[in-house]
Amino acid sequence: MDYLVVKNLDIAVIVIYFMAVIGNGIYWSRKAKQSNDFLLGGKSFGIFSTLCTQGATMKGSGALMGYSAGAYVNGTGVLISSQCYSLGAWGAILSGIARKLKKCSNIIDIRSSGDLFLRRFDSPLLKKLSGLGGAWLALSIMSGNMAAVGLLIHLLFNKYGLTFEASLIIGMTITIIYTTLGGLVSVVHNDVLQWLIMTPLIFIVVPAMLIIYGGATPTAIHNALNAEQYFSLRPNIWWLGYLLSGVLAACCDVNHLTRFITAKDEKTAVKGSMLGFTFCTLLAGLVIFFGLTAAMLIEPSVVASNKDGVILALVSRILPAGLVGLFIAATLAMTISTIDSNLNTSVLCVMVDIVEPSLSQNTTEKQKLLYCRVINFIIAALSIFFVLKVKGIVAIMGMGFNVYSSAFFVPLMSCMFWKKATKNGCLAGIISGGIMAVAAINMKLPLPVVWGVAVSLVLTVSVSLFICRDSAERDLLPGFSESGQKIDRQVFTACILGASGSLVFSIGVGMWINWICIIIGAAAMYSCIRILNRAFSEYQPTA
């Protein structure tokens, strides 16, 4: 892989980055004095921290390298499909989940999605299933990013004889050190650090260098590339399917739900997450621009069949020594942020939903904190072993995203919003949705999560309404029992403006450049913030 050219200065930058991540994580770990600090950060994170951790967690190196490779081959046609999960995440705010879940967590101490099932239906079984499913989802996302970290470090240090296996272990060891010590406290503060590293570089420095030294002006790119191949969005019915898949997956993503819970208040859960999802949506437009610039400057023979490496070939050609190292540090930052967040989420699911209910009531906070750290270390170590030694494990774990969303979307939404939902209905929905997703994947059906959710919906509703119709109806949980709230209508409007505005803005950048889209998108995002600020200035939380 000769297309990645690194100098000694770049290596030094990477080493300094690793030291900064470890040092920052260890420094903040001192605030993790109880198990709730370790798992939930004391539910005290502000808007900026929530913005950074939502944005950094959602976008790994796959978003940067994969979608730039897609644009390198297919142009802006990949822009919409690259946005589906980001836009889906907006649905978790638009539907009221972010605000209501935060309020609910304050009133009855919700710590996980399993707690929602336990508090609503008094079902330890649903709680444990939710914990297992959430842990699997987190591990499935983590396993793919572990391989990416190993590959990046291997590319940097292979000339010194460092193998891929050793590179992966080094990358994970860095993550294990601070997550085992500080849990979510260290994770979120490292997400802030890594967001501060990658945002100026990817949003300002790299685009400026590509324009100044690579000649990537709008005129040059449009003259060099075929308009039909590279600048047609080519709308089709699959966009709707991809968007639906994104909504179904993102609304029940345990990482998002955890960040809503750990925000310090309802406004922070909504606004911080909104800004984080805006960051992710806007990032996609820039990534498409990187791919278009690479299509203009990098010959296909340079990267051969490994199109995912085209962004590395581009920065190696344009950026000077030191900045190449910073760019790779930013790429590592995106990946490690995804890994540490999902590692912490898997520990939360295992500890809160599976281990803690079986502990003695006399278990001290010090002992619970020790259990959290031991579970964190064991999960990380087992993940390294499985990714390196078990053939096909990444493919198996990769099913987790589709299977989890298929199994839990309808039961979780029913638990939060549907008065007639029953314990057995949710159980039927979880089992049937998961089985259908596995079947759809094996049958190679398109959009397996849609098939799984459809079957889960049928079983959840049927069992709740007909088979278990004599079951006593249980009240919705606090926060979710509210209806007709002005704040929810205002948040809905703000979300529509924010999601559509950031999408239109990213299209304007991805088309390099459509100023009309950029202006309309910016106006919509500004209106979103104005409405949101006014909404929460008028809102008076009630118990």
Coordinates of C-alpha atoms in Angstrom, one line a residue:
M1 CA 0.0 0.0 0.0
D2 CA 2.5 2.6 -1.2
Y3 CA -0.2 5.2 -1.7
L4 CA 0.1 6.1 2.0
V5 CA 3.3 8.1 2.4
V6 CA 4.2 9.0 6.0
K7 CA 7.3 10.7 7.3
N8 CA 9.0 10.6 10.7
L9 CA 7.1 13.8 11.6
D10 CA 3.8 12.1 10.9
I11 CA 4.8 9.1 13.1
A12 CA 5.7 11.5 15.9
V13 CA 2.3 13.2 15.6
I14 CA 0.5 9.9 15.8
V15 CA 2.5 8.9 18.9
I16 CA 1.7 12.2 20.5
Y17 CA -2.0 11.7 19.7
F18 CA -2.0 8.3 21.4
M19 CA -0.3 9.7 24.5
A20 CA -2.8 12.6 24.6
V21 CA -5.8 10.2 24.4
I22 CA -4.4 8.0 27.2
G23 CA -3.5 10.9 29.4
N24 CA -6.8 12.7 28.9
G25 CA -8.7 9.5 29.7
I26 CA -6.7 8.8 32.8
Y27 CA -7.1 12.4 34.0
W28 CA -10.9 12.3 33.8
S29 CA -11.1 8.8 35.2
R30 CA -10.6 10.3 38.7
K31 CA -14.3 11.5 38.5
A32 CA -15.5 7.9 38.2
K33 CA -16.0 7.1 41.9
Q34 CA -19.2 5.1 41.7
S35 CA -20.7 2.6 39.3
N36 CA -23.2 5.1 38.0
D37 CA -20.3 7.5 37.3
F38 CA -18.6 4.7 35.4
L39 CA -21.7 3.7 33.4
L40 CA -23.6 7.0 33.0
G41 CA -21.2 9.8 33.9
G42 CA -23.4 10.9 36.8
K43 CA -26.0 12.0 34.2
S44 CA -24.3 15.4 34.1
F45 CA -23.0 16.0 30.5
G46 CA -23.6 19.4 29.0
I47 CA -24.6 20.4 25.5
F48 CA -21.1 20.6 24.1
S49 CA -20.1 17.2 25.5
T50 CA -23.3 15.7 24.2
L51 CA -22.7 17.2 20.8
C52 CA -19.2 15.8 20.7
T53 CA -20.0 12.3 21.9
Q54 CA -23.1 11.9 19.7
G55 CA -21.1 13.1 16.6
A56 CA -17.9 11.2 17.4
T57 CA -19.7 8.0 18.3
M58 CA -21.8 7.8 15.1
K59 CA -19.1 8.4 12.5
G60 CA -16.2 5.9 12.4
S61 CA -13.4 5.7 9.8
G62 CA -15.8 3.7 7.6
A63 CA -17.8 6.9 7.0
L64 CA -14.7 8.8 6.0
M65 CA -12.9 6.2 4.0
G66 CA -15.9 4.2 2.7
Y67 CA -18.1 7.1 1.4
S68 CA -15.2 9.0 0.0
A69 CA -14.4 5.8 -2.0
G70 CA -18.0 5.6 -3.1
A71 CA -17.8 9.2 -4.3
Y72 CA -14.5 8.4 -6.0
V73 CA -16.3 5.8 -8.1
N74 CA -19.9 7.0 -8.3
G75 CA -19.8 10.7 -7.5
T76 CA -22.6 12.4 -5.5
G77 CA -25.0 9.5 -6.1
V78 CA -23.8 8.0 -2.8
L79 CA -24.6 11.1 -0.8
I80 CA -28.2 10.2 0.2
S81 CA -27.5 6.6 1.1
S82 CA -24.6 7.9 3.2
Q83 CA -27.0 10.1 5.1
C84 CA -29.7 7.6 6.0
Y85 CA -28.5 6.6 9.5
S86 CA -27.8 10.3 10.4
L87 CA -31.2 11.3 9.3
G88 CA -32.7 8.3 11.0
A89 CA -31.1 9.5 14.3
W90 CA -33.1 12.7 14.0
G91 CA -36.2 10.6 14.3
A92 CA -35.3 9.8 17.9
I93 CA -35.6 13.5 18.7
L94 CA -38.5 14.3 16.4
S95 CA -40.6 11.5 18.0
G96 CA -40.0 12.9 21.4
I97 CA -37.8 10.0 22.6
A98 CA -34.9 12.2 23.6
R99 CA -36.8 14.6 25.8
K100 CA -39.2 12.1 27.3
L101 CA -36.6 9.5 28.0
K102 CA -34.4 12.0 29.8
K103 CA -37.4 13.1 31.9
C104 CA -38.3 9.5 32.6
S105 CA -34.8 8.7 33.7
N106 CA -34.8 11.5 36.2
I107 CA -38.1 10.5 37.8
I108 CA -37.7 6.8 38.1
D109 CA -34.0 6.3 37.6
I110 CA -33.9 4.7 34.1
R111 CA -30.4 3.7 33.2
S112 CA -30.9 1.4 30.2
S113 CA -33.5 0.3 27.6
G114 CA -33.9 -2.8 29.8
D115 CA -35.0 -0.6 32.6
L116 CA -37.8 0.6 30.4
F117 CA -39.2 -2.9 30.0
L118 CA -38.7 -3.7 33.7
R119 CA -40.5 -0.5 34.9
R120 CA -43.3 -0.8 32.4
F121 CA -44.0 -4.5 32.5
D122 CA -42.2 -5.7 35.6
S123 CA -40.4 -8.3 33.4
P124 CA -36.9 -9.3 34.3
L125 CA -36.8 -11.5 31.2
L126 CA -37.4 -8.6 28.8
K127 CA -34.8 -6.6 30.7
K128 CA -32.2 -9.4 30.3
L129 CA -33.1 -9.8 26.6
S130 CA -32.7 -6.1 26.1
G131 CA -29.3 -6.2 27.8
L132 CA -28.1 -9.1 25.6
G133 CA -29.4 -7.4 22.4
G134 CA -27.9 -4.1 23.3
A135 CA -24.5 -5.6 24.1
W136 CA -24.5 -7.6 20.8
L137 CA -25.4 -4.4 18.9
A138 CA -22.5 -2.5 20.5
L139 CA -20.1 -5.3 20.0
S140 CA -21.1 -5.7 16.3
I141 CA -20.3 -2.0 15.7
M142 CA -17.1 -2.3 17.8
S143 CA -15.7 -5.3 16.0
G144 CA -15.7 -3.7 12.6
N145 CA -14.0 -0.6 13.9
M146 CA -11.4 -2.7 15.7
A147 CA -10.3 -4.1 12.4
A148 CA -10.2 -0.6 11.0
V149 CA -7.9 0.6 13.8
G150 CA -5.7 -2.4 13.4
L151 CA -5.4 -1.7 9.6
L152 CA -4.6 2.0 10.1
I153 CA -1.9 1.4 12.7
H154 CA -0.5 -1.4 10.5
L155 CA -0.3 0.9 7.5
L156 CA 1.7 3.4 9.6
F157 CA 4.1 1.0 11.3
N158 CA 4.4 -2.0 9.0
K159 CA 7.8 -0.8 7.7
Y160 CA 9.0 -1.3 11.3
G161 CA 7.7 -4.9 11.2
L162 CA 4.5 -4.4 13.1
T163 CA 1.9 -7.0 12.1
F164 CA -1.8 -6.3 11.7
E165 CA -2.5 -8.5 14.8
A166 CA -0.1 -6.5 16.9
S167 CA -1.5 -3.2 15.5
L168 CA -5.0 -4.2 16.5
I169 CA -3.9 -5.1 20.0
I170 CA -2.1 -1.8 20.4
G171 CA -5.1 0.2 19.3
M172 CA -7.4 -1.7 21.6
T173 CA -5.0 -1.5 24.5
I174 CA -5.1 2.3 24.3
T175 CA -8.9 2.1 24.5
I176 CA -8.9 -0.5 27.3
I177 CA -6.6 1.6 29.6
Y178 CA -8.9 4.6 29.9
T179 CA -12.3 2.9 29.6
T180 CA -11.4 0.4 32.3
L181 CA -10.3 3.2 34.6
G182 CA -13.0 5.9 33.9
G183 CA -15.8 4.3 32.0
L184 CA -18.2 6.8 30.4
V185 CA -16.5 9.8 32.1
S186 CA -13.3 9.1 30.3
V187 CA -15.1 8.1 27.1
V188 CA -17.1 11.3 26.8
H189 CA -14.2 13.6 27.6
N190 CA -12.0 11.7 25.1
D191 CA -14.8 12.1 22.6
V192 CA -14.6 15.8 23.2
L193 CA -10.8 15.8 22.7
Q194 CA -11.1 13.7 19.5
W195 CA -13.9 15.8 18.2
L196 CA -11.7 18.9 18.7
I197 CA -8.9 17.1 16.7
M198 CA -11.0 15.9 13.8
T199 CA -13.4 18.8 13.3
P200 CA -11.0 21.7 12.4
L201 CA -8.9 19.3 10.3
I202 CA -11.7 17.8 8.3
F203 CA -14.0 20.8 8.1
I204 CA -11.4 23.5 7.5
V205 CA -7.7 22.5 7.0
V206 CA -8.1 19.6 4.5
P207 CA -10.7 21.4 2.3
A208 CA -8.5 24.5 2.3
M209 CA -5.4 22.5 1.3
L210 CA -7.3 20.6 -1.4
I211 CA -8.4 23.9 -2.9
I212 CA -5.1 25.8 -2.6
Y213 CA -2.6 23.0 -3.4
G214 CA -4.8 20.5 -5.2
G215 CA -6.7 23.0 -7.4
A216 CA -10.0 21.5 -6.3
T217 CA -12.1 24.5 -7.2
P218 CA -15.7 24.0 -8.4
T219 CA -14.7 24.9 -12.0
A220 CA -11.8 22.5 -12.1
I221 CA -13.7 19.6 -10.6
H222 CA -16.7 20.0 -12.9
N223 CA -14.5 20.4 -16.0
A224 CA -12.4 17.3 -15.1
L225 CA -15.3 14.9 -14.2
N226 CA -18.1 13.5 -16.2
A227 CA -21.3 15.3 -15.1
E228 CA -23.6 12.3 -15.7
Q229 CA -21.5 10.0 -13.6
Y230 CA -20.3 12.3 -10.9
F231 CA -23.0 15.0 -10.4
S232 CA -26.3 13.2 -10.7
L233 CA -28.1 12.4 -7.4
R234 CA -30.1 9.8 -9.4
P235 CA -33.1 9.5 -7.1
N236 CA -34.8 6.1 -6.9
I237 CA -37.2 4.2 -4.7
W238 CA -34.3 2.6 -2.7
W239 CA -33.6 6.0 -1.1
L240 CA -36.9 5.6 0.8
G241 CA -35.9 2.1 1.8
Y242 CA -32.5 3.2 3.0
L243 CA -34.0 6.1 4.9
L244 CA -36.6 3.8 6.5
S245 CA -33.8 1.4 7.5
G246 CA -31.9 4.3 9.1
V247 CA -34.9 5.5 11.1
L248 CA -35.7 2.0 12.3
A249 CA -32.1 1.3 13.4
A250 CA -31.2 4.7 14.8
C251 CA -34.3 5.2 17.0
C252 CA -33.5 2.2 19.1
D253 CA -29.7 2.4 19.0
V254 CA -28.6 1.9 22.6
N255 CA -25.8 4.4 22.1
H256 CA -28.2 7.2 21.3
L257 CA -30.6 6.2 24.1
T258 CA -27.7 6.2 26.6
R259 CA -26.6 9.7 25.6
F260 CA -30.1 11.0 26.1
I261 CA -30.1 9.5 29.6
T262 CA -26.6 10.9 30.5
A263 CA -27.4 14.5 29.5
K264 CA -27.8 16.8 32.4
D265 CA -31.4 17.9 31.5
E266 CA -34.1 17.7 28.8
K267 CA -32.8 20.7 26.8
T268 CA -29.3 19.2 26.7
A269 CA -30.6 15.8 25.6
V270 CA -32.4 17.4 22.7
K271 CA -30.2 20.3 21.7
G272 CA -26.8 18.5 22.2
S273 CA -28.0 15.5 20.2
M274 CA -29.5 17.7 17.5
L275 CA -26.1 19.5 17.1
G276 CA -24.3 16.2 17.1
F277 CA -26.6 14.7 14.4
T278 CA -26.2 18.0 12.4
F279 CA -22.4 17.5 12.6
C280 CA -22.7 14.0 11.1
T281 CA -25.1 15.1 8.3
L282 CA -22.8 18.0 7.3
L283 CA -19.7 15.7 7.4
A284 CA -21.2 13.6 4.7
G285 CA -21.1 16.5 2.2
L286 CA -17.4 17.1 2.8
V287 CA -16.6 13.4 2.5
I288 CA -18.2 13.4 -0.9
F289 CA -16.1 16.5 -1.8
F290 CA -13.0 14.5 -0.8
G291 CA -14.0 11.7 -3.1
L292 CA -14.7 14.0 -6.0
T293 CA -11.3 15.7 -5.5
A294 CA -9.6 12.2 -5.5
A295 CA -11.4 11.3 -8.7
M296 CA -9.9 14.4 -10.3
L297 CA -6.3 13.9 -8.9
I298 CA -5.8 10.2 -8.2
E299 CA -5.4 7.7 -11.0
P300 CA -7.3 4.4 -10.4
S301 CA -4.0 2.5 -10.8
V302 CA -2.7 4.1 -7.7
V303 CA -5.1 2.4 -5.4
A304 CA -5.9 -0.6 -7.7
S305 CA -8.8 -2.5 -6.2
N306 CA -8.5 -1.0 -2.7
K307 CA -10.8 2.1 -3.3
D308 CA -11.2 2.6 0.4
G309 CA -7.6 3.8 0.5
V310 CA -8.2 6.6 -1.9
I311 CA -8.6 9.3 0.8
L312 CA -5.2 8.3 2.2
A313 CA -3.6 8.5 -1.3
L314 CA -5.2 12.0 -1.6
V315 CA -3.9 13.4 1.6
S316 CA -0.5 11.9 1.0
R317 CA -0.3 13.7 -2.3
I318 CA -1.6 17.1 -1.1
L319 CA -0.8 17.6 2.6
P320 CA 2.7 18.3 3.9
A321 CA 4.5 16.1 6.5
G322 CA 2.9 16.6 9.9
L323 CA -0.5 17.3 8.5
V324 CA -0.7 13.8 7.0
G325 CA -0.1 12.6 10.6
L326 CA -2.8 14.9 11.9
F327 CA -5.2 13.6 9.3
I328 CA -4.5 10.0 10.2
A329 CA -4.9 11.0 13.9
A330 CA -8.3 12.5 13.0
T331 CA -9.3 9.2 11.2
L332 CA -8.1 7.3 14.2
A333 CA -10.0 9.7 16.5
M334 CA -13.3 8.9 14.6
T335 CA -12.7 5.2 14.9
I336 CA -11.5 5.0 18.5
S337 CA -14.4 7.2 19.6
T338 CA -16.8 4.7 18.1
I339 CA -15.0 1.8 19.7
D340 CA -14.8 3.3 23.2
S341 CA -18.5 4.4 23.2
N342 CA -19.7 1.0 22.1
L343 CA -17.4 -0.8 24.6
N344 CA -18.9 1.3 27.4
T345 CA -22.4 0.7 26.1
S346 CA -21.9 -3.1 26.1
V347 CA -20.6 -2.9 29.7
L348 CA -23.7 -0.9 30.6
C349 CA -26.0 -3.4 29.1
V350 CA -24.3 -6.4 30.7
M351 CA -23.9 -4.8 34.1
V352 CA -27.2 -3.0 34.5
D353 CA -29.5 -5.5 32.7
I354 CA -27.8 -8.9 33.4
V355 CA -25.3 -8.8 36.3
E356 CA -26.6 -6.2 38.7
P357 CA -30.1 -7.8 39.2
S358 CA -28.4 -10.9 40.5
L359 CA -26.1 -9.2 43.0
S360 CA -26.7 -9.1 46.7
Q361 CA -28.4 -6.1 48.1
N362 CA -25.4 -5.7 50.4
T363 CA -23.1 -5.1 47.4
T364 CA -21.2 -1.9 48.0
E365 CA -20.7 0.8 45.4
K366 CA -16.9 0.1 45.5
Q367 CA -17.6 -3.5 44.6
K368 CA -20.0 -2.5 41.8
L369 CA -17.4 -0.2 40.4
L370 CA -14.9 -3.1 40.4
Y371 CA -17.4 -5.4 38.6
C372 CA -17.8 -2.7 35.9
R373 CA -14.1 -2.5 35.4
V374 CA -13.6 -6.2 35.3
I375 CA -16.5 -6.6 32.8
N376 CA -15.0 -3.8 30.6
F377 CA -11.7 -5.6 30.5
I378 CA -13.2 -9.0 29.8
I379 CA -15.4 -7.8 27.0
A380 CA -12.5 -5.9 25.4
A381 CA -10.1 -8.8 25.7
L382 CA -12.7 -11.3 24.3
S383 CA -13.4 -9.0 21.4
I384 CA -9.8 -8.9 20.5
F385 CA -9.5 -12.6 20.7
F386 CA -12.6 -13.3 18.6
V387 CA -11.8 -10.7 15.9
L388 CA -8.3 -12.1 15.5
K389 CA -8.9 -15.8 16.0
V390 CA -12.5 -16.8 15.1
K391 CA -13.0 -17.1 11.4
G392 CA -16.0 -15.1 10.1
I393 CA -16.7 -13.4 13.5
V394 CA -16.8 -9.9 12.0
A395 CA -19.5 -11.1 9.5
I396 CA -21.4 -12.8 12.3
M397 CA -21.2 -9.8 14.6
G398 CA -22.1 -7.5 11.6
M399 CA -25.5 -9.1 11.6
G400 CA -26.1 -7.6 15.0
F401 CA -27.1 -4.2 13.6
N402 CA -30.0 -5.6 11.5
V403 CA -31.0 -8.3 14.0
Y404 CA -31.1 -5.9 17.0
S405 CA -33.1 -3.2 15.2
S406 CA -35.5 -5.8 13.8
A407 CA -36.1 -7.4 17.2
F408 CA -36.3 -4.3 19.4
F409 CA -37.6 -1.4 17.4
V410 CA -41.3 -2.2 17.6
P411 CA -41.3 -3.6 21.2
L412 CA -39.2 -0.7 22.5
M413 CA -41.5 1.9 20.8
S414 CA -44.5 0.0 22.1
C415 CA -43.1 0.0 25.6
M416 CA -42.6 3.8 25.5
F417 CA -45.6 5.0 23.6
W418 CA -48.4 2.3 23.3
K419 CA -50.8 1.9 26.2
K420 CA -52.2 -1.4 25.0
A421 CA -48.7 -3.1 24.7
T422 CA -48.2 -6.2 26.8
K423 CA -45.2 -8.1 28.1
N424 CA -46.0 -11.1 26.0
G425 CA -46.6 -9.0 22.9
C426 CA -43.2 -7.4 23.3
L427 CA -41.6 -10.8 23.8
A428 CA -43.2 -12.1 20.7
G429 CA -42.1 -9.1 18.7
I430 CA -38.4 -9.5 19.9
I431 CA -38.2 -13.2 19.0
S432 CA -40.1 -13.0 15.7
G433 CA -38.3 -9.8 14.5
G434 CA -34.9 -11.3 15.3
I435 CA -35.6 -14.6 13.6
M436 CA -37.0 -12.8 10.5
A437 CA -33.9 -10.6 10.2
V438 CA -31.6 -13.6 10.3
A439 CA -33.7 -15.3 7.7
A440 CA -33.8 -12.2 5.5
I441 CA -30.0 -11.9 5.7
N442 CA -29.5 -15.6 4.8
M443 CA -31.9 -15.3 1.9
K444 CA -30.1 -12.1 0.8
L445 CA -33.3 -10.1 0.8
P446 CA -32.9 -6.4 0.4
L447 CA -33.2 -4.2 3.5
P448 CA -33.5 -7.0 6.0
V449 CA -34.3 -4.7 8.9
V450 CA -37.5 -3.7 7.2
W451 CA -38.6 -7.3 6.8
G452 CA -37.7 -8.0 10.5
V453 CA -39.5 -4.9 11.8
A454 CA -42.6 -5.8 9.7
V455 CA -42.9 -9.2 11.2
S456 CA -42.1 -7.9 14.7
L457 CA -44.9 -5.3 14.3
V458 CA -47.5 -7.9 13.3
L459 CA -46.6 -10.2 16.2
T460 CA -46.3 -7.5 18.8
V461 CA -49.7 -6.0 17.9
S462 CA -51.5 -9.3 17.4
V463 CA -50.3 -10.9 20.7
S464 CA -51.0 -7.7 22.7
L465 CA -54.5 -7.1 21.2
F466 CA -55.9 -10.6 20.7
I467 CA -54.0 -13.3 22.5
C468 CA -53.3 -11.3 25.7
R469 CA -56.3 -8.9 25.5
D470 CA -57.3 -9.8 29.1
S471 CA -54.0 -8.7 30.5
A472 CA -54.3 -5.6 32.8
E473 CA -53.4 -2.5 30.9
R474 CA -50.3 -0.8 32.3
D475 CA -49.8 2.9 32.4
L476 CA -47.1 4.5 30.3
L477 CA -44.0 5.6 32.1
P478 CA -43.5 9.2 33.4
G479 CA -42.6 11.5 30.6
F480 CA -44.1 9.2 28.0
S481 CA -47.6 9.5 29.5
E482 CA -47.7 13.2 28.5
S483 CA -49.6 14.1 25.3
G484 CA -50.3 17.3 23.5
Q485 CA -47.3 19.2 24.9
K486 CA -46.4 22.4 23.2
I487 CA -42.7 21.7 23.7
D488 CA -43.0 18.5 21.7
R489 CA -44.7 20.3 18.8
Q490 CA -41.9 22.9 18.8
V491 CA -39.2 20.2 18.9
F492 CA -40.9 18.4 16.0
T493 CA -40.8 21.6 13.9
A494 CA -37.2 22.3 14.8
C495 CA -36.2 18.8 13.9
I496 CA -37.9 18.9 10.5
L497 CA -36.0 22.2 9.8
G498 CA -32.7 21.0 11.2
A499 CA -32.7 17.6 9.5
S500 CA -33.8 19.0 6.1
G501 CA -31.6 22.0 6.4
S502 CA -28.4 20.0 7.2
L503 CA -29.2 17.6 4.4
V504 CA -29.8 20.3 1.8
F505 CA -26.6 22.1 3.0
S506 CA -24.6 18.9 2.7
I507 CA -26.0 18.4 -0.8
G508 CA -24.8 21.9 -1.7
V509 CA -21.3 21.0 -0.5
G510 CA -21.3 17.5 -2.1
M511 CA -22.3 19.0 -5.5
W512 CA -19.2 21.3 -5.1
I513 CA -20.8 23.7 -5.1
N514 CA -24.5 24.6 -5.1
W515 CA -24.9 28.0 -3.3
I516 CA -28.7 27.9 -3.4
C517 CA -28.7 24.6 -1.4
I518 CA -26.1 26.0 1.0
I519 CA -28.1 29.2 1.6
I520 CA -31.4 27.4 2.0
G521 CA -29.8 24.8 4.3
A522 CA -28.1 27.4 6.5
A523 CA -31.4 29.4 6.8
A524 CA -33.3 26.2 7.9
M525 CA -30.6 25.2 10.4
Y526 CA -30.6 28.8 11.9
S527 CA -34.5 28.6 12.2
C528 CA -34.1 25.2 13.9
I529 CA -31.9 26.7 16.6
R530 CA -34.1 29.7 17.1
I531 CA -37.2 27.6 17.5
L532 CA -35.4 25.2 19.9
N533 CA -34.0 28.0 22.1
R534 CA -37.4 29.7 22.3
A535 CA -39.2 26.4 23.0
F536 CA -37.0 25.6 26.0
S537 CA -37.0 29.2 27.3
E538 CA -40.8 28.9 27.6
Y539 CA -40.9 25.3 28.9
Q540 CA -41.4 24.6 32.5
P541 CA -40.6 20.9 33.4
T542 CA -43.1 19.2 35.6
A543 CA -42.5 16.1 37.8

